[in-house]
Each structure stands twice: as C-alpha cells, then as structure tokens.
Short mmCIF file of C-alpha atoms in Angstrom, two decimals:
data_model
loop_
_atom_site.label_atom_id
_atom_site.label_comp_id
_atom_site.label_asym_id
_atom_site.label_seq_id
_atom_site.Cartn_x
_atom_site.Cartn_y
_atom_site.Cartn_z
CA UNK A 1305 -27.03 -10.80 -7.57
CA UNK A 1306 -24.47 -12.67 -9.00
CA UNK A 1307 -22.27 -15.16 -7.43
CA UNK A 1308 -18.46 -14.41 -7.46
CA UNK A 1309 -15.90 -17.06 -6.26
CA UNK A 1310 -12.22 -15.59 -6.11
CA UNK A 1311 -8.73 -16.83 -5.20
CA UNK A 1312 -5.54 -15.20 -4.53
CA UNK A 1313 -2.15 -15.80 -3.77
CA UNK A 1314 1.52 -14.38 -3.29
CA UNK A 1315 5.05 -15.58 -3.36
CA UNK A 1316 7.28 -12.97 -2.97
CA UNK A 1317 7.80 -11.29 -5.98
CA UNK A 1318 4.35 -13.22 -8.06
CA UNK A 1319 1.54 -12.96 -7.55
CA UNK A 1320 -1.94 -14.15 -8.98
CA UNK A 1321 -5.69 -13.69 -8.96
CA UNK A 1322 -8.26 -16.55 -10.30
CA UNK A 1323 -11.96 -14.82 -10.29
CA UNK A 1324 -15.04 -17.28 -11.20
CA UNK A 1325 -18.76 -16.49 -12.21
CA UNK A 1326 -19.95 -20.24 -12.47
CA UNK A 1327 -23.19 -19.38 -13.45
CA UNK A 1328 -22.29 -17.63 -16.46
CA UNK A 1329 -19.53 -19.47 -17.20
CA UNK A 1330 -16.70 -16.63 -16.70
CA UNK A 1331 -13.55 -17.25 -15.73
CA UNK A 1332 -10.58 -14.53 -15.16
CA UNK A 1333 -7.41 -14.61 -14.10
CA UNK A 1334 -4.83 -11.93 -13.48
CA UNK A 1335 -1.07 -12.90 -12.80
CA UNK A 1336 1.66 -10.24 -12.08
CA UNK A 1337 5.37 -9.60 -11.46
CA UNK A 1338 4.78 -7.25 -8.73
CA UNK A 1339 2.08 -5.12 -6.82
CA UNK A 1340 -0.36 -7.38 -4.77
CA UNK A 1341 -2.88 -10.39 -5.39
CA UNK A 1342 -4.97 -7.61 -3.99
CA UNK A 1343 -4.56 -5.44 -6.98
CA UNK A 1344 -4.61 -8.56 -9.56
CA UNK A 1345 -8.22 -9.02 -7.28
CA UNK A 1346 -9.33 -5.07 -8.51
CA UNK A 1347 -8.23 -5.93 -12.53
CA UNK A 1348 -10.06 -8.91 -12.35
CA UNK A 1349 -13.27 -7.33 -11.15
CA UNK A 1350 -13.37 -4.84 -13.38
CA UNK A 1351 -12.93 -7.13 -16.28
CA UNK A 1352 -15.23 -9.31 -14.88
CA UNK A 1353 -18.09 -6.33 -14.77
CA UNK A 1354 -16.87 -5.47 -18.64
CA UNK A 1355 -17.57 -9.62 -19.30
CA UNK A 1356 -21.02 -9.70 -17.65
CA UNK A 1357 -21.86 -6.49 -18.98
CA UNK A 1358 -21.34 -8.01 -23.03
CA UNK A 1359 -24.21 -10.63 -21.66
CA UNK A 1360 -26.60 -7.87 -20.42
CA UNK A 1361 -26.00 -7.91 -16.34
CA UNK A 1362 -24.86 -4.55 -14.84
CA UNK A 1363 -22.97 -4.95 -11.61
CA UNK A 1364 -22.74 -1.99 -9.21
CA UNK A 1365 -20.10 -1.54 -6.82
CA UNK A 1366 -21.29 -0.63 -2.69
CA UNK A 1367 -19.70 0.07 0.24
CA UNK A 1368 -21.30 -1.43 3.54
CA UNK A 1369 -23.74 1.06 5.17
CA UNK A 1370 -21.52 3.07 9.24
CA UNK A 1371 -22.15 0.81 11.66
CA UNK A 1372 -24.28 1.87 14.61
CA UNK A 1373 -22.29 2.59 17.73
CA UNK A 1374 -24.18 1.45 21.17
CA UNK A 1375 -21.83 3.39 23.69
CA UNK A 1376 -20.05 0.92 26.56
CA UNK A 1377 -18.78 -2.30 26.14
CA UNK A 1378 -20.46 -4.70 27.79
CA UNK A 1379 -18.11 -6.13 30.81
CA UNK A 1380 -18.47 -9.87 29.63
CA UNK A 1381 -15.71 -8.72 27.44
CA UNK A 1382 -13.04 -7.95 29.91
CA UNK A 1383 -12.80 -11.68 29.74
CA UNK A 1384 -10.95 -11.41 26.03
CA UNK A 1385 -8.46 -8.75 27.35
CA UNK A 1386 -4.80 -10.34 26.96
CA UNK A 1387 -2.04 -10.93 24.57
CA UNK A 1388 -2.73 -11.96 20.97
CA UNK A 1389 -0.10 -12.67 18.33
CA UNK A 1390 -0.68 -12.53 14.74
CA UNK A 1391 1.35 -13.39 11.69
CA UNK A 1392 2.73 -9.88 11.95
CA UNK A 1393 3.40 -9.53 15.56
CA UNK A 1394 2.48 -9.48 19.24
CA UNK A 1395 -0.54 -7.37 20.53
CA UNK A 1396 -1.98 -6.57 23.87
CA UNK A 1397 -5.72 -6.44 24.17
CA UNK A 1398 -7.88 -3.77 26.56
CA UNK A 1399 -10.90 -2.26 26.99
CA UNK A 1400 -10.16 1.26 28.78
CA UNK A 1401 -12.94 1.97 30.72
CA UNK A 1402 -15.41 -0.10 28.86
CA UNK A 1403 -15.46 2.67 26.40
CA UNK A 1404 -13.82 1.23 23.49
CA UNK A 1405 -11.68 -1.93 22.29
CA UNK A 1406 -7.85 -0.97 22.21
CA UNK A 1407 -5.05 -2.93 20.69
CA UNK A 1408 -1.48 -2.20 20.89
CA UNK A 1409 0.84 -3.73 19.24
CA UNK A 1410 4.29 -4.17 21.30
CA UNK A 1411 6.63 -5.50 19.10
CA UNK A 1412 6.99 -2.43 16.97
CA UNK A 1413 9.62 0.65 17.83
CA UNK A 1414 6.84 2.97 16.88
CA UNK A 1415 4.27 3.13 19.06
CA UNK A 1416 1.12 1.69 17.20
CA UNK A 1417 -2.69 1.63 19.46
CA UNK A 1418 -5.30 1.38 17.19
CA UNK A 1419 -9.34 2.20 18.90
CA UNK A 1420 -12.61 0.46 18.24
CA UNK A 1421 -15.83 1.33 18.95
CA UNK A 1422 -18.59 -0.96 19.74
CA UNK A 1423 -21.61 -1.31 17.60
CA UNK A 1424 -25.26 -2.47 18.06
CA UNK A 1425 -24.27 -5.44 15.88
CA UNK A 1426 -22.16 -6.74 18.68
CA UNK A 1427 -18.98 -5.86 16.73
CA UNK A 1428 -16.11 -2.90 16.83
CA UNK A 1429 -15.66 -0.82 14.31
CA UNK A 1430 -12.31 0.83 13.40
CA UNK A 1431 -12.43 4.70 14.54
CA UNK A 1432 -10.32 7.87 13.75
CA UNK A 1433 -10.26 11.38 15.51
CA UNK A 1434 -10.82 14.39 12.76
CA UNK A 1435 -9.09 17.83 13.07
CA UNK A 1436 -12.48 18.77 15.41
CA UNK A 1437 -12.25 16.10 18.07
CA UNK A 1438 -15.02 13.87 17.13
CA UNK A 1439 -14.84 10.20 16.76
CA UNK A 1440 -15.39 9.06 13.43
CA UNK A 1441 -15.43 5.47 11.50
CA UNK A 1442 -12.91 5.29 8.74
CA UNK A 1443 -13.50 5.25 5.13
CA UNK A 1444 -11.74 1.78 4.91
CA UNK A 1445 -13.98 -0.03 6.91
CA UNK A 1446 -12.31 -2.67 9.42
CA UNK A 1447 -14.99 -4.39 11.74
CA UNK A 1448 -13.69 -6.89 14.57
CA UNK A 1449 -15.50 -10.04 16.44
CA UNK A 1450 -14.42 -11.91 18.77
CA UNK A 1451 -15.21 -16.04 18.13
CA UNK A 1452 -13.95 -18.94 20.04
CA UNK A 1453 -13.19 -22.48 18.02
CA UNK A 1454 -11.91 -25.33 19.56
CA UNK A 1455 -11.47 -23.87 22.75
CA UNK A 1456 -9.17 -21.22 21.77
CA UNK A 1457 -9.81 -17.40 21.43
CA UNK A 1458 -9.85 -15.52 17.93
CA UNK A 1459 -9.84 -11.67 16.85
CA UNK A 1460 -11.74 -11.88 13.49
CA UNK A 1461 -11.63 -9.27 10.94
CA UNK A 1462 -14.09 -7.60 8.13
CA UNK A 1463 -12.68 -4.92 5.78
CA UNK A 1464 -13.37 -3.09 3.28
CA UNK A 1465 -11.60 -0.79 1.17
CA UNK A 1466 -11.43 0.96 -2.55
CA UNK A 1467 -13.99 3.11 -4.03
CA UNK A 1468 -16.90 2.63 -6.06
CA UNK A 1469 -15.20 3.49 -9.21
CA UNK A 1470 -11.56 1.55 -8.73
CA UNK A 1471 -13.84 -1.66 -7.18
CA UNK A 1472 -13.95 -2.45 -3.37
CA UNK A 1473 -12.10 -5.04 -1.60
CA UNK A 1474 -13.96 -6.96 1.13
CA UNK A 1475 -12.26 -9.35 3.08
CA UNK A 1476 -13.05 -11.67 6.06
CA UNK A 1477 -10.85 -13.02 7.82
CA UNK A 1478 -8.94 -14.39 11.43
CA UNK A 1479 -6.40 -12.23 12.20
CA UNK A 1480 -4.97 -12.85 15.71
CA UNK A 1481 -5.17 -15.73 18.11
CA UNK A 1482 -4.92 -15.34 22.15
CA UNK A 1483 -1.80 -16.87 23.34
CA UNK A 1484 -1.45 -15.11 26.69
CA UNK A 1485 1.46 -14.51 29.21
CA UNK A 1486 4.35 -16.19 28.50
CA UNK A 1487 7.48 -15.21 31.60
CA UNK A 1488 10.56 -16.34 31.24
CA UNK A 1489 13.46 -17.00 33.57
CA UNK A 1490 16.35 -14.47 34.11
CA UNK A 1491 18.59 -16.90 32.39
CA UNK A 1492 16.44 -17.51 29.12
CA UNK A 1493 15.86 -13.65 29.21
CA UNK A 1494 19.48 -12.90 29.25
CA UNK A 1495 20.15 -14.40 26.13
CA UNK A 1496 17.01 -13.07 24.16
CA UNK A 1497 17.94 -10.01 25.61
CA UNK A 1498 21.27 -9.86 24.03
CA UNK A 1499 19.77 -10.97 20.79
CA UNK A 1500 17.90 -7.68 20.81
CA UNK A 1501 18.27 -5.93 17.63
CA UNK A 1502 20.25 -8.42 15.67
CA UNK A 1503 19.92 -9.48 12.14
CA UNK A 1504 20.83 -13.26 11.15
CA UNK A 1505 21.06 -13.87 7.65
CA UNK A 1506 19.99 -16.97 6.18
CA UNK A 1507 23.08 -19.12 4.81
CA UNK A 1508 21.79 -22.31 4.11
CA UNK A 1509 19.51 -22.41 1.44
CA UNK A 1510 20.14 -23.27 -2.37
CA UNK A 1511 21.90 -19.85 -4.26
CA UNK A 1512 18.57 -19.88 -6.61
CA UNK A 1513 16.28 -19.65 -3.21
CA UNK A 1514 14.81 -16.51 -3.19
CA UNK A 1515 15.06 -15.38 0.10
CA UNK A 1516 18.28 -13.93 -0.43
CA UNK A 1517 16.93 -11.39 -2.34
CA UNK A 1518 13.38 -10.68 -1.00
CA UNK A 1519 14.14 -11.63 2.86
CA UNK A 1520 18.15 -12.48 3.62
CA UNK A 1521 17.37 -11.81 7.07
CA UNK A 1522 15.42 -11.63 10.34
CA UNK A 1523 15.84 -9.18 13.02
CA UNK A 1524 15.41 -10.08 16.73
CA UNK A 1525 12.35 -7.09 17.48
CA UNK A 1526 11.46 -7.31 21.35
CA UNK A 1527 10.40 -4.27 23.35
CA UNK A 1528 9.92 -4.40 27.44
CA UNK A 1529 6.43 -5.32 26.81
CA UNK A 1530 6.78 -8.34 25.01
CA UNK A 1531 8.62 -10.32 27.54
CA UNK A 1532 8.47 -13.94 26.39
CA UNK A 1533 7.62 -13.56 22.84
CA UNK A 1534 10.32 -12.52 19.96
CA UNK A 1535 8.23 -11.72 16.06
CA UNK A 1536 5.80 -13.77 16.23
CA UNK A 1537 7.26 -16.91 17.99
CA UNK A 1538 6.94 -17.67 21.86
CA UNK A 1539 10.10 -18.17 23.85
CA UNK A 1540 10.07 -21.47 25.21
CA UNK A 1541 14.37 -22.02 25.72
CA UNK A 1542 17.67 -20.17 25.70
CA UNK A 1543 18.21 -20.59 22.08
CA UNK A 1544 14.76 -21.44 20.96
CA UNK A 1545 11.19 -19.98 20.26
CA UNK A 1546 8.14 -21.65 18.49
CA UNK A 1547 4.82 -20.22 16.25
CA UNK A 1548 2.29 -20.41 19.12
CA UNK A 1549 -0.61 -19.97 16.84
CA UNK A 1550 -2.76 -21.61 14.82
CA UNK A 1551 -4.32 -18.74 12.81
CA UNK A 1552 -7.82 -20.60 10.51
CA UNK A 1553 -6.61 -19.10 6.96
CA UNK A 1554 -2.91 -17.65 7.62
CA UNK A 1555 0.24 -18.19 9.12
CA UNK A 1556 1.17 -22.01 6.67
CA UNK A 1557 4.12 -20.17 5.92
CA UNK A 1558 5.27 -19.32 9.75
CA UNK A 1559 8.58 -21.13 11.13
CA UNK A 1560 10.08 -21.63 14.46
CA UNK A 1561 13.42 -19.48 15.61
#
C-alpha cells in the first residue's frame, strides 16, 4: 500500500489539485481553467501511478466490493426522519415502511426522491430499478450513515465513482445537517411568498468581482413543501433568512439572504 494525501479546491472558473506520496517523496499538482478539481484529482493519479511506477511500485486501481443488504430498517431510525438542508438545498427524510431510506429533495421544480437500501454494515446504499424490476446498487457507489457530533444530527456520505482504467474517485464526506421544522407566520409567509421565483442580481460588488459573470444572480426557489426555508437559508423575518447549518467540511462559502 502506499499512502496518498490529496487536496482540492475550486473558485469558480480555477481550479486545482495538490496530490502527495510522502514516502517516496512525490509531489503532483494539477491546476486548470475549467472542468473540476475532481478531474485535476483523476490527472494527478494517473501521473502519480506513471511516477511510482519509474521507482518500481505498481498501483492497481479497485472499486469497493456491493454491499450486503439486511432487508428492514431497524425502527430506532424513525428517530432521524425530518428535514435536512445541505449546501445545495432542503431535503425531507423517511423511511417508508421501514423498507428503505428515502430522501426528497423539496426545493427543486423537478421532482427528485432518491432510495437507499440498508446494509449489514449498518449503512444505506444508493439503489436503482433496471428495465426488469429488480433493485439494484449503482455502479457509482454512494453509501450513507447517519452520525451525531455535538449534539446535532448529520447525513454522511461515501462515494465512489470512475473506472478502473480512467482512476476512481472516493470521497467521504458530511453532506446534510438536520435542521427540522421551521413555520412561519402568515405575514412573514406573504412576503417570501411573493418573492417566489424572483431573481436579484448582485449590484454591489467591485466591476472585476467575478460573480457577475459566473453567478449575477440568485433566484428565490420555494415549493409548498419547504415552508420556512428559501435555498438553503431558514426564514427567520419578513425580509430575512440565515445558513442554519454548520456542515464539518462544506458550506465556508454559504451567506445569509
């Protein structure tokens, strides 16, 4: 085995990749003007295999071995079933039936449920129906937990994805944070209300900022079902909503409304 340290990062339109075998002193790093630090993180592992390979170390590439499903979710996890916001928008969380782990994401126009099945690892694993009914786990692997810190309820992810021969991504990672109910009164709903499917540009920022040309504006996305939350923010006046989480990893970036 050889150990890999790796470090990635976006803004807007750059984006870099710094990959690190300390014990063989190799270092790699792959910048960009467009794409992904996620593809910089692919050219930088494959250059890395080419480097180790020149000292004699062959490095092969494998994907994580299904997960074994174990049928019904146990019922101490109705406890977890709520809303959840994340840094891209506001989820509800159920388990129909104790069969499987649903979550639904209702701040999108398109409808958007995604299933997972629970595994003898005490985990759900990310599921898809083929053309012949049966319930299958996808190719790009994503495997949930559930882990409190600090009091405070998190939906943590594991994912992989890529193939043996273009490299495989694995990440780990928080991705949503229990926030709960949040009702509002008919007078703070009004106004959000009318706010519904607005865009405000942003007006105030230096002419070299570059938010007017990768993000000029946000757009007020509510549905029914997301009563007291607007993006990712929670409604707490008539002309005001905050970031209610704290996502371990994500969300620095993340500003009130």
């Amino acid at each position: 085995n050889v150990t890999v340290l790796s470090k990635g990062g976006d803004i807007h339109m750059q984006h870099a990749e710094l990959l690190t075998a300390p014990d063989h002193e190799i270092s790699i790093a792959v910048l960009s003007s467009g794409g992904n630090s996620s593809l910089n993180k692919l050219m930088a592992e494959a250059l890395m295999d080419i480097a180790l390979d020149e000292k004699g170390i062959e490095i092969t590439h494998r994907r994580s071995a299904e997960k074994e499903l174990a049928g019904p979710v146990p019922e101490s996890y109705r406890q977890y079933e709520d809303i959840y916001v994340s840094v891209g928008g506001v989820f509800r969380v159920t388990f129909p039936d104790m069969k499987y782990l649903q979550i639904e994401q209702l701040d999108s126009v398109r409808k958007n449920v995604q299933k997972f099945m629970y595994t003898t690892e005490e985990s759900f694993v990310l599921t898809e129906e083929n053309s012949s009914g049966e319930i299958k786990q996808k190719k790009d692997s994503s495997v949930l937990t559930f882990r409190k810190r600090n009091g405070t309820d998190y939906i943590c992810e594991s994912s992989e994805s890529g193939t043996s021969e273009t490299g495989i991504t694995k990440n780990s990672v928080y991705i949503m944070q229990r926030t709960g109910k949040n009702p509002l009164d008919s007078d703070v709903k009004k106004a959000w209300d009318e706010r519904f499917g607005k865009k405000y540009l942003y007006i105030n920022g230096k002419y070299s900022n570059m938010y007017y040309l990768a993000n000029p504006y946000i757009e007020i996305n509510r549905t029914q079902d997301t009563e007291g939350y607007v993006n990712h923010c929670r409604i707490v006046s008539e002309n005001r909503a905050e970031v209610c989480a704290s996502i371990p990893g994500s969300g620095r970036d993340l500003s009130d409304m």
